[in-house]
Short mmCIF file of C-alpha atoms in Angstrom, two decimals:
data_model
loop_
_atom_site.label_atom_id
_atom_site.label_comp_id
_atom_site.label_asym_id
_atom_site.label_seq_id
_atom_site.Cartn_x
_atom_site.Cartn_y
_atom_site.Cartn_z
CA UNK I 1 35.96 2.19 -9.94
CA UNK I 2 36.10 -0.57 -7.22
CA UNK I 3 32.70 -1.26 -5.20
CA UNK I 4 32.85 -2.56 -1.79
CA UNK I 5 30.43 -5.16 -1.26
CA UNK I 6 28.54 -5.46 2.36
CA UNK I 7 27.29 -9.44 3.57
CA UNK I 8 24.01 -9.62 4.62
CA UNK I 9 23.55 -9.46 8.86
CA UNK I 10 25.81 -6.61 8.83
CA UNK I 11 25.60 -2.60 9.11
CA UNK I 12 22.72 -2.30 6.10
CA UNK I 13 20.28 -4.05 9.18
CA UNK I 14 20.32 -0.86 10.95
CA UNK I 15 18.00 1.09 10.94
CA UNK I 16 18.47 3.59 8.05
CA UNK I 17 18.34 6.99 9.98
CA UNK I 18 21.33 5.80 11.84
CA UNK I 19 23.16 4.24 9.23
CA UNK I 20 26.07 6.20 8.19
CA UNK I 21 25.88 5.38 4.15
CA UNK I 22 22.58 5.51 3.81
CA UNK I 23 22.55 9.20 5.41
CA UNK I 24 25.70 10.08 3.25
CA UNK I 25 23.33 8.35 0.57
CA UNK I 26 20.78 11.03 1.32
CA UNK I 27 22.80 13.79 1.59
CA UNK I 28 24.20 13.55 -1.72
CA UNK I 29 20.72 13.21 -3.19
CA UNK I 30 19.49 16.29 -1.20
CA UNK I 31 22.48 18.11 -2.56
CA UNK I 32 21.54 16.69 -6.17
CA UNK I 33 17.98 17.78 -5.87
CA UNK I 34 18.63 21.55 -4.42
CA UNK I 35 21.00 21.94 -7.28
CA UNK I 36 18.51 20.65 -9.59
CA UNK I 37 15.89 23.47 -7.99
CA UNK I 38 18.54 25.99 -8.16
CA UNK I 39 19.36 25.27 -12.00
CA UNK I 40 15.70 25.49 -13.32
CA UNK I 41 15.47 28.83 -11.74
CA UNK I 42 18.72 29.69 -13.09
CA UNK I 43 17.34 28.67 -16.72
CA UNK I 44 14.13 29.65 -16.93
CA UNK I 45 15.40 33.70 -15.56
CA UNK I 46 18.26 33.09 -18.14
CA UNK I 47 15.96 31.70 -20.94
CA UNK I 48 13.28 34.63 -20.14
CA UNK I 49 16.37 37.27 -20.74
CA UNK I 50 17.76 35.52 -23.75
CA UNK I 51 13.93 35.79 -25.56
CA UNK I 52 10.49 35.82 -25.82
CA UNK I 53 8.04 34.05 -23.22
CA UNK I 54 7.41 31.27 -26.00
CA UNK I 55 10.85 30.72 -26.61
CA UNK I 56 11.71 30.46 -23.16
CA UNK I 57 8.83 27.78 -22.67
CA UNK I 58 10.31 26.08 -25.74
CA UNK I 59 13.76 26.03 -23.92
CA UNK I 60 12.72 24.59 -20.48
CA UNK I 61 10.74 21.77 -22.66
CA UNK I 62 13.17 20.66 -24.79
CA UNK I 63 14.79 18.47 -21.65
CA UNK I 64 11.54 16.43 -22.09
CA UNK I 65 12.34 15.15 -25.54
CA UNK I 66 15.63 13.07 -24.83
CA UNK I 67 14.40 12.28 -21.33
CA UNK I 68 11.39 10.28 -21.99
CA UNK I 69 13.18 8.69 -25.40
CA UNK I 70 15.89 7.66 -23.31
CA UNK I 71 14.29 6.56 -20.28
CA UNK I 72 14.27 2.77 -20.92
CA UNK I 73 17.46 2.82 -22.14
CA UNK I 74 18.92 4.36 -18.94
CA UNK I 75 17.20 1.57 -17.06
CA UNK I 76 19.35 -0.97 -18.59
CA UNK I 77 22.74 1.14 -18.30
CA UNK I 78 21.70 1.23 -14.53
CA UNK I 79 21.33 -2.07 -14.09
CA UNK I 80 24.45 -3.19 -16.39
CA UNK I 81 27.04 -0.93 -14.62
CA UNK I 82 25.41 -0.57 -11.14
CA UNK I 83 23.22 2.66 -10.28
CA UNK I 84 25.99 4.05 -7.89
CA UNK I 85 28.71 4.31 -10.49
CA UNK I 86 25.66 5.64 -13.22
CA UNK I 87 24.51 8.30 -10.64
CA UNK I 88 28.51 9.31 -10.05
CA UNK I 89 28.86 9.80 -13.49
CA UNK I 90 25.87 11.58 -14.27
CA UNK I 91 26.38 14.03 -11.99
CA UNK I 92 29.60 14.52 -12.79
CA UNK I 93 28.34 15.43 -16.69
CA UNK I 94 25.78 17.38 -15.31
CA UNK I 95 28.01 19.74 -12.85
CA UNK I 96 30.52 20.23 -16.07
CA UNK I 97 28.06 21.35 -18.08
CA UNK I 98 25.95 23.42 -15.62
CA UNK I 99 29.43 25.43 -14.73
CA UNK I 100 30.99 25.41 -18.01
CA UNK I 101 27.48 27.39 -19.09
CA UNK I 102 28.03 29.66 -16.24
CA UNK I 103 31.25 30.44 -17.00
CA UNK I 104 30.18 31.49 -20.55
CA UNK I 105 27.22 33.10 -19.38
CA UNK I 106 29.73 35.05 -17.09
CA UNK I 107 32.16 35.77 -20.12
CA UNK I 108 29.15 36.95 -22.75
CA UNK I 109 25.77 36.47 -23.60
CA UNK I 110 25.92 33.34 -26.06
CA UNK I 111 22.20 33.48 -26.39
CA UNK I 112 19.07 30.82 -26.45
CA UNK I 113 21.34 28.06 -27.98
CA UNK I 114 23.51 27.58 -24.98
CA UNK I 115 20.18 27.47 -22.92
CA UNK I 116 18.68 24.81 -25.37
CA UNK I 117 21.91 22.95 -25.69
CA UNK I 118 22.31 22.57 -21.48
CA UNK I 119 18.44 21.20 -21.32
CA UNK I 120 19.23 18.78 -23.79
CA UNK I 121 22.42 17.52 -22.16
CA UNK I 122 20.34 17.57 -19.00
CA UNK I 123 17.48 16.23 -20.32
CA UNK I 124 19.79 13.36 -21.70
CA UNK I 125 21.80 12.53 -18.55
CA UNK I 126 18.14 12.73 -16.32
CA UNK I 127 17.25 9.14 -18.94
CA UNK I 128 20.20 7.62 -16.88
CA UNK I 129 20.35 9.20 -13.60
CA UNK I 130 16.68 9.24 -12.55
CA UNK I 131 16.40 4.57 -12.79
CA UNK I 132 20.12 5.02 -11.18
CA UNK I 133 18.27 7.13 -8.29
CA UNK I 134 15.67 4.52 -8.06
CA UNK I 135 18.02 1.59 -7.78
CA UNK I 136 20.39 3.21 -5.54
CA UNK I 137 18.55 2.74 -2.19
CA UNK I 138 18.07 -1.49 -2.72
CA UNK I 139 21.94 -1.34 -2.90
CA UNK I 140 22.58 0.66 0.17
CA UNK I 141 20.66 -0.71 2.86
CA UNK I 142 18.44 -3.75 3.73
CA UNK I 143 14.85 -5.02 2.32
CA UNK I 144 13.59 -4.10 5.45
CA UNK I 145 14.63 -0.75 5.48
CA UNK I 146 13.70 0.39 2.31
CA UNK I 147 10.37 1.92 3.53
CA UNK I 148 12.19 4.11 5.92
CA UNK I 149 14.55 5.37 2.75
CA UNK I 150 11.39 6.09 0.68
CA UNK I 151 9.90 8.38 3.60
CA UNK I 152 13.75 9.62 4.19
CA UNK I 153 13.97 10.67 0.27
CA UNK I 154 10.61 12.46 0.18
CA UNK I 155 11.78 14.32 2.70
CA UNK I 156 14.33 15.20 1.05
CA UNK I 157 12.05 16.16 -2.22
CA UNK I 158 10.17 18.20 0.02
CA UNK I 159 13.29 20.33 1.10
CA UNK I 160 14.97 20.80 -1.86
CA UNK I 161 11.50 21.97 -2.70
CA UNK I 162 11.00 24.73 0.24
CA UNK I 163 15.17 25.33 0.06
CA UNK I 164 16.08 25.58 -3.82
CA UNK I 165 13.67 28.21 -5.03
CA UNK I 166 14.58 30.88 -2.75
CA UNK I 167 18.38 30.06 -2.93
CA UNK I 168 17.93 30.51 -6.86
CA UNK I 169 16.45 33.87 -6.82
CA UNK I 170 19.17 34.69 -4.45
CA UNK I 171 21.64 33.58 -6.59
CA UNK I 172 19.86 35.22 -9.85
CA UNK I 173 19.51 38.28 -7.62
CA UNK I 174 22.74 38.25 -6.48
CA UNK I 175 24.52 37.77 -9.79
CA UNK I 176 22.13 36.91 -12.64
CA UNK I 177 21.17 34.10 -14.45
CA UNK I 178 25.42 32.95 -14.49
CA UNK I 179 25.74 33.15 -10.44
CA UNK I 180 22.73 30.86 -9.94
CA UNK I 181 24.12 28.38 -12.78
CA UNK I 182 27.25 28.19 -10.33
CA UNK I 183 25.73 27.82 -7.16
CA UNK I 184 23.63 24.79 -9.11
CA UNK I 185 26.67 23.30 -10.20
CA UNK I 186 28.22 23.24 -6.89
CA UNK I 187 25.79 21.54 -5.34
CA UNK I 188 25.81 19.12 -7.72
CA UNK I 189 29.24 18.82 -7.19
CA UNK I 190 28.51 17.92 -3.50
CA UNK I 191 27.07 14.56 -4.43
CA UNK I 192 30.09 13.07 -5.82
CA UNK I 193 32.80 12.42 -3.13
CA UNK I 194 29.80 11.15 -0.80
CA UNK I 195 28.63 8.64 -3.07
CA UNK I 196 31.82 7.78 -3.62
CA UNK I 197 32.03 7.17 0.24
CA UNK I 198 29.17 5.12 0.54
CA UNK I 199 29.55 1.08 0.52
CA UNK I 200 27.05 -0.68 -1.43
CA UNK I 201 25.72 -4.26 -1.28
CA UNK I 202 26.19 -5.00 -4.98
CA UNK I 203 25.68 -8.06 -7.11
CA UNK I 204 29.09 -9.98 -7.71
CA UNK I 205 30.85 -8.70 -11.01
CA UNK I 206 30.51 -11.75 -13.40
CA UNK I 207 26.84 -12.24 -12.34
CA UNK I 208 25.88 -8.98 -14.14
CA UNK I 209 24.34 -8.79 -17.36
CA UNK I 210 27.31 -7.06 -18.85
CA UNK I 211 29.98 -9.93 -18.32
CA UNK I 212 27.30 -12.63 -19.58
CA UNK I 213 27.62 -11.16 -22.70
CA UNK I 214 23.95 -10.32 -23.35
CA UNK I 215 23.12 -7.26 -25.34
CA UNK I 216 21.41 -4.20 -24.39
CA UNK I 217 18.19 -4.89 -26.61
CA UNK I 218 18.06 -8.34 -24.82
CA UNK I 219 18.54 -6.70 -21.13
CA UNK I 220 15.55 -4.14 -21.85
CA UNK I 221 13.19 -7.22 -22.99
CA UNK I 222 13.99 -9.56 -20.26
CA UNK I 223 12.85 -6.29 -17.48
CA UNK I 224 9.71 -5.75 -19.64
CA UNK I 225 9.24 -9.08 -19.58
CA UNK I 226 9.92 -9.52 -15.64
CA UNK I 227 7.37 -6.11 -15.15
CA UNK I 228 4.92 -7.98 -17.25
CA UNK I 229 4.65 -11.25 -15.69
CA UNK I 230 4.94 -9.25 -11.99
CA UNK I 231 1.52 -9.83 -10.36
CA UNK I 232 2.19 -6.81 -8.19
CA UNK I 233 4.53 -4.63 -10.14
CA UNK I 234 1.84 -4.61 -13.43
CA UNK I 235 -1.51 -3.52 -11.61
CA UNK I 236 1.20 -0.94 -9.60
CA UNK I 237 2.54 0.79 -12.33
CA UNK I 238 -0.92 1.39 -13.75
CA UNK I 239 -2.34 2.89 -10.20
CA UNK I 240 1.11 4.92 -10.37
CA UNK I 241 -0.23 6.54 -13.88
CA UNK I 242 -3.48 6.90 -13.06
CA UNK I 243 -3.02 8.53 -10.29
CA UNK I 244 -0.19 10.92 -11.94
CA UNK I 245 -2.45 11.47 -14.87
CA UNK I 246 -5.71 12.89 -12.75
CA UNK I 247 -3.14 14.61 -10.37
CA UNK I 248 -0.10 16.62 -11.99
CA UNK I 249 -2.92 18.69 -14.30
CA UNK I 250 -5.03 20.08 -11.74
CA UNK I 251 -1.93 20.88 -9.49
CA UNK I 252 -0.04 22.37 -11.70
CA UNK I 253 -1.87 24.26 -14.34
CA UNK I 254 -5.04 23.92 -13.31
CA UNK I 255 -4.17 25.52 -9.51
CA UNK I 256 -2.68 28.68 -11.48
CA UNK I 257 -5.96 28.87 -13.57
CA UNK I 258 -8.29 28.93 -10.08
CA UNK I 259 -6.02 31.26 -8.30
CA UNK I 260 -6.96 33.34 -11.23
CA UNK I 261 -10.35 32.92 -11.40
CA UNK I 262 -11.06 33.33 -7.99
CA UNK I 263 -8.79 36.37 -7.37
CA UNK I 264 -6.72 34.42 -4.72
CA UNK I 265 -3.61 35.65 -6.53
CA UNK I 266 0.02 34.75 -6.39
CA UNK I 267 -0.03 34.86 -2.89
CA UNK I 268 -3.14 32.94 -2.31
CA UNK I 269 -1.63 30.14 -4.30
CA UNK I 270 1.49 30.06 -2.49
CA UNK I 271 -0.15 29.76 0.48
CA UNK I 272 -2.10 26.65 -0.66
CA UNK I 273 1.09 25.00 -2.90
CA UNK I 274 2.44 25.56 0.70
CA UNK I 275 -0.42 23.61 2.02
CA UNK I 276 -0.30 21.18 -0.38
CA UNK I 277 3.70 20.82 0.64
CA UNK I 278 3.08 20.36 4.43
CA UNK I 279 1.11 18.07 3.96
CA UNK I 280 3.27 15.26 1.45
CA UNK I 281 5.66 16.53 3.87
CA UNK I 282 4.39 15.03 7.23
CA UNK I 283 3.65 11.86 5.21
CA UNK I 284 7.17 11.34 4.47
CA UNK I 285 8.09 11.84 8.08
CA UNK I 286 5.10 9.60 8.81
CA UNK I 287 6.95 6.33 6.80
CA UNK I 288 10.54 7.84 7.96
CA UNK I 289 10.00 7.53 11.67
CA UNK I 290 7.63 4.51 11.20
CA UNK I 291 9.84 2.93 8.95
CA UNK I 292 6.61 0.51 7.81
CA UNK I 293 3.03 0.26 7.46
CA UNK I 294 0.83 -2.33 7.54
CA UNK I 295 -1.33 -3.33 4.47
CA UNK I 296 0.56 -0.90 2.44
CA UNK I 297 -1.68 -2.62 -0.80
CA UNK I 298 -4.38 -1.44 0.96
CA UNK I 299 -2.85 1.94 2.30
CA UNK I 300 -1.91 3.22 -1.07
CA UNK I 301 -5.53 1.73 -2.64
CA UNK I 302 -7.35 3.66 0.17
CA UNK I 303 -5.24 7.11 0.38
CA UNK I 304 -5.43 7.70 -3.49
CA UNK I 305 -9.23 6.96 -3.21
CA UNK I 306 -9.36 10.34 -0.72
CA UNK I 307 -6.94 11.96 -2.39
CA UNK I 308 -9.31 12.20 -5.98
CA UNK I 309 -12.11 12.78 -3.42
CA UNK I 310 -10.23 16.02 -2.36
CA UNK I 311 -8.84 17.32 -6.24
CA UNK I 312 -12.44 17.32 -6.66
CA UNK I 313 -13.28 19.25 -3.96
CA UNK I 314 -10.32 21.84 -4.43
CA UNK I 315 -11.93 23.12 -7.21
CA UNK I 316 -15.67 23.57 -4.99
CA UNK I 317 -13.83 25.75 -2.16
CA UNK I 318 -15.31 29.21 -1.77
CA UNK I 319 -12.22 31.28 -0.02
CA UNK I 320 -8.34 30.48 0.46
CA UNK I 321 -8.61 29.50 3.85
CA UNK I 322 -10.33 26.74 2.96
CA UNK I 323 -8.78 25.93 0.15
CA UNK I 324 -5.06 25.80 1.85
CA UNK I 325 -6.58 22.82 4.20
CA UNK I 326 -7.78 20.75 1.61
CA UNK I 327 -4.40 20.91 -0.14
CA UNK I 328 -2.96 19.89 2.98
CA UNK I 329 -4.70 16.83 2.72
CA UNK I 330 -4.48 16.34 -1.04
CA UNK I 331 -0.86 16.78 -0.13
CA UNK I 332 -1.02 13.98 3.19
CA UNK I 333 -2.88 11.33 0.86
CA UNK I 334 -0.65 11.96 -2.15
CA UNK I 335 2.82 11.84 -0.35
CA UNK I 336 1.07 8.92 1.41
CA UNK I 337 -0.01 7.01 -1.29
CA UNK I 338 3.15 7.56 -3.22
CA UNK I 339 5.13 6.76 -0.47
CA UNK I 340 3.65 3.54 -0.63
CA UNK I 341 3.67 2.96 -3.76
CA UNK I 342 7.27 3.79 -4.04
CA UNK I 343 8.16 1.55 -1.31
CA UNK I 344 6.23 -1.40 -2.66
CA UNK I 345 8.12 -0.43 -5.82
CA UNK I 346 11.31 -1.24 -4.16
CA UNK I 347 10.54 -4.12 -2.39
CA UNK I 348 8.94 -6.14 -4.59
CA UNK I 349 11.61 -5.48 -7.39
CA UNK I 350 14.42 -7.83 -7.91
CA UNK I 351 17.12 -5.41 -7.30
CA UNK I 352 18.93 -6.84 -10.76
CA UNK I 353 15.87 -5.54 -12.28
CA UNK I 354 15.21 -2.17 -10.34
CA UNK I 355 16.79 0.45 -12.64
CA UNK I 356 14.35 -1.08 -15.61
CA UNK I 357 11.77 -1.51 -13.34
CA UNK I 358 11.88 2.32 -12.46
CA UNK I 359 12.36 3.92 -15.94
CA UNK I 360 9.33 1.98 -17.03
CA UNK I 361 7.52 4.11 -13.85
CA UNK I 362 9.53 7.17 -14.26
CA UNK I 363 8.43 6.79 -17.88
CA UNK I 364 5.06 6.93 -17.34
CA UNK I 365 5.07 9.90 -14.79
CA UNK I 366 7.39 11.63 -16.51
CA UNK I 367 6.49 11.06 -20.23
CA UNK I 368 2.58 10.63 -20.06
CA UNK I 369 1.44 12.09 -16.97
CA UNK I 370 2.72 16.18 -18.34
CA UNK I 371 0.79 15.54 -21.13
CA UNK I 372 -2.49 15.80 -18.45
CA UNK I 373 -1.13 19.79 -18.60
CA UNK I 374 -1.75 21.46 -21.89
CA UNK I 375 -4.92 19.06 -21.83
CA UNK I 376 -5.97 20.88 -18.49
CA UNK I 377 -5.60 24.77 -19.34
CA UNK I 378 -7.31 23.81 -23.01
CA UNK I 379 -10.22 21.97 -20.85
CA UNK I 380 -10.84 24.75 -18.17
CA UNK I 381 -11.03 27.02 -21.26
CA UNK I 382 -14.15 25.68 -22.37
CA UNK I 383 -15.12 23.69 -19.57
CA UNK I 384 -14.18 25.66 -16.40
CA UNK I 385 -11.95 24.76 -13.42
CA UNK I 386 -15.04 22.77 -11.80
CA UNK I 387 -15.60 20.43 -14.25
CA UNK I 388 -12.34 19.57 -15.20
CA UNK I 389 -10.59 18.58 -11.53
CA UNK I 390 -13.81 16.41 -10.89
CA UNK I 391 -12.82 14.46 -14.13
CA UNK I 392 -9.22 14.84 -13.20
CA UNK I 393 -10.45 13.38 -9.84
CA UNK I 394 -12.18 10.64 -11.17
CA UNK I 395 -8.84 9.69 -13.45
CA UNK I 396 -6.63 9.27 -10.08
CA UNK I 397 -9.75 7.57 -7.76
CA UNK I 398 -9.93 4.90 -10.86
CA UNK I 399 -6.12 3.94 -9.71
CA UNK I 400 -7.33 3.26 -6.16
CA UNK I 401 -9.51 1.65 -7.89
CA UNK I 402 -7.05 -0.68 -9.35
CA UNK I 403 -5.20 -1.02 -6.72
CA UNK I 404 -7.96 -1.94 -4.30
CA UNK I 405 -9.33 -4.44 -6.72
CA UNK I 406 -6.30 -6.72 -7.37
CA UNK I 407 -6.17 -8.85 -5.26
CA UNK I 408 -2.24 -9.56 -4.91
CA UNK I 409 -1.99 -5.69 -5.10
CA UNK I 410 -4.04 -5.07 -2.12
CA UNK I 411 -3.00 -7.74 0.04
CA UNK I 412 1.47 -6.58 -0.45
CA UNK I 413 2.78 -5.71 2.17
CA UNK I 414 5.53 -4.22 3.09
CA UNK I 415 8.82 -6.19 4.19
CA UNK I 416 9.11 -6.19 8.58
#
């Protein structure tokens, strides 16, 4: 596969929202991320038919395993081959495999194994894809714009979000567990002729680490060793887990467990996840139509400070009502702070070294930070919800923390 190259001073110094790749750019990620919606649905109402309640927890886990393992790993592949051709390819494995099980699924009832056997492959591909995903945007569009892509790909999050769930039960409803599995795998499919379309600004072929000769295992040590000596990157990454660690518990888990307790129900807790999703929404529109902020050190410092101050609080709130506006603004100061962080992320990265430098971040939210859930619903069961989000709390606040105390992390900036 042939990549054309873009010179600097050209299209990629538009602005992104009217740049033709980088909006073909985001709609095959939007596509890639409603199919992903789509296909947990499809498994988890497949894996709940197939067995028991623990087996189908077992079953929507077992994705986890190979994905964190591989994470690191995938970094380096990204950054060898170039993230667009890794992202082409991975969804490529993943739409095969996601229709080939519906086709099965639409043929007999092959049981758990199938179901285990997809999350692994997905779980497998997701090591590659997800540092590919990360490294894309430096390749498609200028240093400058990069904010602006952060703020256009959280809206995109937030959509396949609001968009995926219902079109899964649809599809479930519609057809079972085999028609959702097909509607996943067709928007999956989407992605792949418009990333092919896209034109990249890529590093020259015989300047990658691949044609050098250097190994793998030498790749992966030379980004942990660019991450480590990073004076921005380092005190990031650990205000990134932090604030993951004190956040996914409580709003995940722990939300389910005060709904519960309080008697707000299902619907009470939709209506404040919906809160929650308004508000990381109109953040992302905030850095999309801004395209930058100023003192973003200090931004993301500052908004994950509040944003511990209000987990705290959600846990205090005496009826719904209330409760739905403060996860607005948990959900403002997280999408705010981790559209910040993102962006500093990416612009402070060496794009040679972006696909490590994400699966060393992806790593740690997605490997360390879920861990924060069992430990949750096992705390509230002796402790209570109150106790347990204000600890939670104080976990995320002591990554503002971090990131408002060094120095060359609060003064970045974002790129004009």
């Amino acid at each position: 596969m042939t990549t054309t190259l873009i010179p600097a001073g050209t299209a990629t110094d538009r602005p992104a929202h009217r740049d033709p790749d980088v909006l073909r750019w985001l709609g095959a990620y939007t596509a890639s991320m409603v199919g992903d919606s789509v296909y947990y649905i499809a498994l988890s109402w497949a894996a709940v038919r197939a067995g028991s309640a623990t087996q189908a927890g077992v079953v929507m886990a077992v994705s986890a395993v190979p994905r964190a393992l591989l994470m690191l790993g995938g970094g380096v592949v990204a950054d060898r081959f170039g993230p667009r051709r890794v992202v082409i390819a991975s969804d490529a494995v993943r739409c095969a495999a996601v229709l080939a099980v519906a086709a099965l699924l639409f043929l007999a009832a092959p049981g758990l194994w199938l179901l285990a056997l997809l999350a692994v492959v997905f779980g497998t591909v997701d090591a590659v894809f997800m540092p590919a995903v990360g490294a894309l945007p430096a390749r498609v569009t200028s240093r400058g714009q990069l904010a602006r892509v952060q703020g256009m790909r959280g809206l995109a999050i937030r959509f396949a979000s609001i968009v995926g769930a219902p079109l899964g039960g649809l599809g479930v409803a519609i057809g079972g567990a085999a028609a959702a599995f097909a509607v996943a795998g067709l928007l999956i499919a989407v992605s792949v002729p418009l990333l092919v379309s896209v034109r990249m600004r890529d590093l020259p072929p015989d300047d990658t680490a691949a044609a050098r000769g250097a190994t793998a295992l030498h790749d992966l040590r030379a980004g942990l060793r660019y991450i480590r000596g990073h004076r921005v990157l380092v005190p990031l990454m650990l205000a990134i887990a932090l604030g993951d660690l004190g956040f996914v518990g409580p709003l995940n888990v722990g939300l389910t467990l005060l709904a519960d307790e309080r008697g707000w129900g299902a619907s009470g807790m939709g209506w404040v996840l919906s809160g929650f999703g308004t508000g990381a929404g109109a953040a992302a529109l905030l850095l999309t139509l801004r395209g930058r902020l100023p003192h973003a050190g200090r931004i993301a410092g500052w908004s994950i400070m509040a944003g511990s101050v209000a987990i705290g609080a959600l846990a205090q709130v005496p009826s719904v009502l209330t409760a739905v506006g403060v996860a607005l603004l948990v959900g403002l100061l997280a999408g705010l702070s981790g559209a910040m962080c993102g962006a500093l992320l990416q612009t402070h990265s060496d794009p040679a070294y972006l696909g490590r430098v994400t699966a060393v971040s992806g790593l740690v939210s997605l490997g360390f930070a879920p861990l924060s859930m069992p430990l949750s619903a096992a705390a509230i069961g002796v402790w209570g919800t109150g106790p347990v989000f204000v600890v939670s709390a104080a976990v995320c606040g002591l990554g503002g923390v971090i990131a408002l105390c060094v120095r060359d992390l609060r003064r970045a900036e974002l790129p004009g």
